[in-house]
Coordinates of C-alpha atoms in Angstrom, one line a residue:
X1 CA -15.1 27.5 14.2
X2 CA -14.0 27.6 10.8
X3 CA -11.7 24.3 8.5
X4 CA -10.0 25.7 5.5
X5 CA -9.2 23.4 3.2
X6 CA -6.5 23.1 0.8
X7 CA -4.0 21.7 -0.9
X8 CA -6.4 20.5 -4.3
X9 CA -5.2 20.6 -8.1
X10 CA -4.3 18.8 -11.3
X11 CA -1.8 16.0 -11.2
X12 CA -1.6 12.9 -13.8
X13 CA -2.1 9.6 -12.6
X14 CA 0.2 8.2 -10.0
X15 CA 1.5 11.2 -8.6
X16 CA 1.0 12.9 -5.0
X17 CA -1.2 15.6 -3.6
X18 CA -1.4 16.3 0.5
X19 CA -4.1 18.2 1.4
X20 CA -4.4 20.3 4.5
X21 CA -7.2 21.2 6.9
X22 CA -6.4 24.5 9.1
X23 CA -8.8 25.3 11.9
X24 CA -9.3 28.6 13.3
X25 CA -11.3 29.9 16.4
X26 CA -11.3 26.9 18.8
X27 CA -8.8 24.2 17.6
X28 CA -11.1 21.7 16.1
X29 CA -7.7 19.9 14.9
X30 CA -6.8 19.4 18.3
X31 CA -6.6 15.7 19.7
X32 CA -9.8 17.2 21.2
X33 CA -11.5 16.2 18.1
X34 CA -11.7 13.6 15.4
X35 CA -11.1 14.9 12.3
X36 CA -12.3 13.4 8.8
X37 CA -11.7 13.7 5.2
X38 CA -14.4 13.2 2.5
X39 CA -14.8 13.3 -1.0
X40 CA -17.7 13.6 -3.3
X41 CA -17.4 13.0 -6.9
X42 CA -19.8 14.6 -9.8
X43 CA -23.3 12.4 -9.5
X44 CA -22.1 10.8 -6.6
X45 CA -22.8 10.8 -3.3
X46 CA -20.2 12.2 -0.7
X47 CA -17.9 9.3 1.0
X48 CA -15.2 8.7 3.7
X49 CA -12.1 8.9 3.0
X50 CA -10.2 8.6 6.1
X51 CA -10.0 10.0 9.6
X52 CA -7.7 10.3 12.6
X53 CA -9.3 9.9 16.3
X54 CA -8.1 11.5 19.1
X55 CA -5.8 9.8 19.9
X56 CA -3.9 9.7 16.5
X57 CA -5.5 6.1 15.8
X58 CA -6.1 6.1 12.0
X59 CA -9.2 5.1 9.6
X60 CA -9.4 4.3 5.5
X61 CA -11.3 3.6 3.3
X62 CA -10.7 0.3 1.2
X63 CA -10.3 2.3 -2.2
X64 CA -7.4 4.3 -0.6
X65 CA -6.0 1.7 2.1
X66 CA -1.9 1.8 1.4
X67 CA -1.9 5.0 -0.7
X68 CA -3.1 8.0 1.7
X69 CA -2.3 8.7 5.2
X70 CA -3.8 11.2 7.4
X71 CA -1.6 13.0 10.2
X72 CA -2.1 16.0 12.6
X73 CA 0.0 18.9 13.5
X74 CA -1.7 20.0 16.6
X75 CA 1.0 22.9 17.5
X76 CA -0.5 24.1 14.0
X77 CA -3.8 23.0 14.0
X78 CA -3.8 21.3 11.2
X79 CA -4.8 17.8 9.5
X80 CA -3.4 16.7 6.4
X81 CA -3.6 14.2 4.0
X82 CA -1.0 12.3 1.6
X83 CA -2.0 10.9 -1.2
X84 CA -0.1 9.1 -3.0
X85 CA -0.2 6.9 -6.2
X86 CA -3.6 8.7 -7.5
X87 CA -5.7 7.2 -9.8
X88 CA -8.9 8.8 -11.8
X89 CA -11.2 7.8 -10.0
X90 CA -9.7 9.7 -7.0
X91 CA -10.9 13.0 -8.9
X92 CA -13.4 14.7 -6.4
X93 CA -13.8 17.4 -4.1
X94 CA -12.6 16.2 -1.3
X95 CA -13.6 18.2 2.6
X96 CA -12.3 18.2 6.0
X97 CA -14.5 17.8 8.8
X98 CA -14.0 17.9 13.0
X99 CA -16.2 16.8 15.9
X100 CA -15.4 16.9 19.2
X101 CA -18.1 14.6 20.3
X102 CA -18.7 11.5 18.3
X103 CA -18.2 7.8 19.1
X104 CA -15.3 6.2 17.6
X105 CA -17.7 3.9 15.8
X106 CA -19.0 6.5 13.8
X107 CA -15.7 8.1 12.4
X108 CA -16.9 7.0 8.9
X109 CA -20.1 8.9 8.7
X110 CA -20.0 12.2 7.9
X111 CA -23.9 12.9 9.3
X112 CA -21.8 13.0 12.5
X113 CA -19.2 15.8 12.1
X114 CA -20.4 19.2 13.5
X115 CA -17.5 21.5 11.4
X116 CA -17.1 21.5 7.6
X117 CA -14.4 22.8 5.8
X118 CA -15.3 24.2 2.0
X119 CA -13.6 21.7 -0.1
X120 CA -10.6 21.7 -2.4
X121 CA -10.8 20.1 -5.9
X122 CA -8.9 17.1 -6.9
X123 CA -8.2 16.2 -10.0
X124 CA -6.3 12.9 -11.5
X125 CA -5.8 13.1 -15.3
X126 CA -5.2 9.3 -17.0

């Protein structure tokens, strides 16, 4: 199983990216799976971002609540993510990540997600 990432670059402040998570071998962006997003900033630890469950319920954090949306495209197998209205502090490297077996309780922990995609950098100039 393999998550490609995508979607990362350079965009001033209050503009839009979407990112996309592709999946090849078994279909980890299936509504088999909950798939995550990520992001980990330089010194920082990595942190949720936001997630879609199985059954297309979504999950934010409170730092991007009302600005990014997750979807999925299971005929493509692929996740993305809008984001909208960036800010600095949004610059990171953000990652996709799928597990087919987690409790929905645990969505916001990435110690749970069995697949990792590689990462795509974000960048929000002020």
């Amino acid at each position: 199983v393999q998550l490609q990432a995508s979607g990362g670059g350079l965009v001033q402040a209050g503009g839009s990216l979407r990112l996309s998570c592709a999946a090849s071998g078994r279909t980890p962006t299936s509504s088999a799976y909950a798939v995550g997003w990520f992001r980990q900033a330089p010194g920082k630890d990595r942190e949720f971002v936001a997630a879609i469950w199985r059954n297309g319920d979504s999950y934010y954090a409170d730092s991007v609540k009302g600005r990014f949306a997750i979807s999925r495209n299971n005929a493509k197998n692929t996740v993305y993510l809008q984001m909208n209205s960036l800010k600095p502090e949004d610059t990171a490297i953000y990652y996709c990540a799928a597990d087919s077996s987690m409790i929905v309780s645990a969505i916001r922990h990435n110690e749970n997600y069995d697949y990792w995609g590689q990462g795509t950098l974000v960048t929000v100039s002020s």
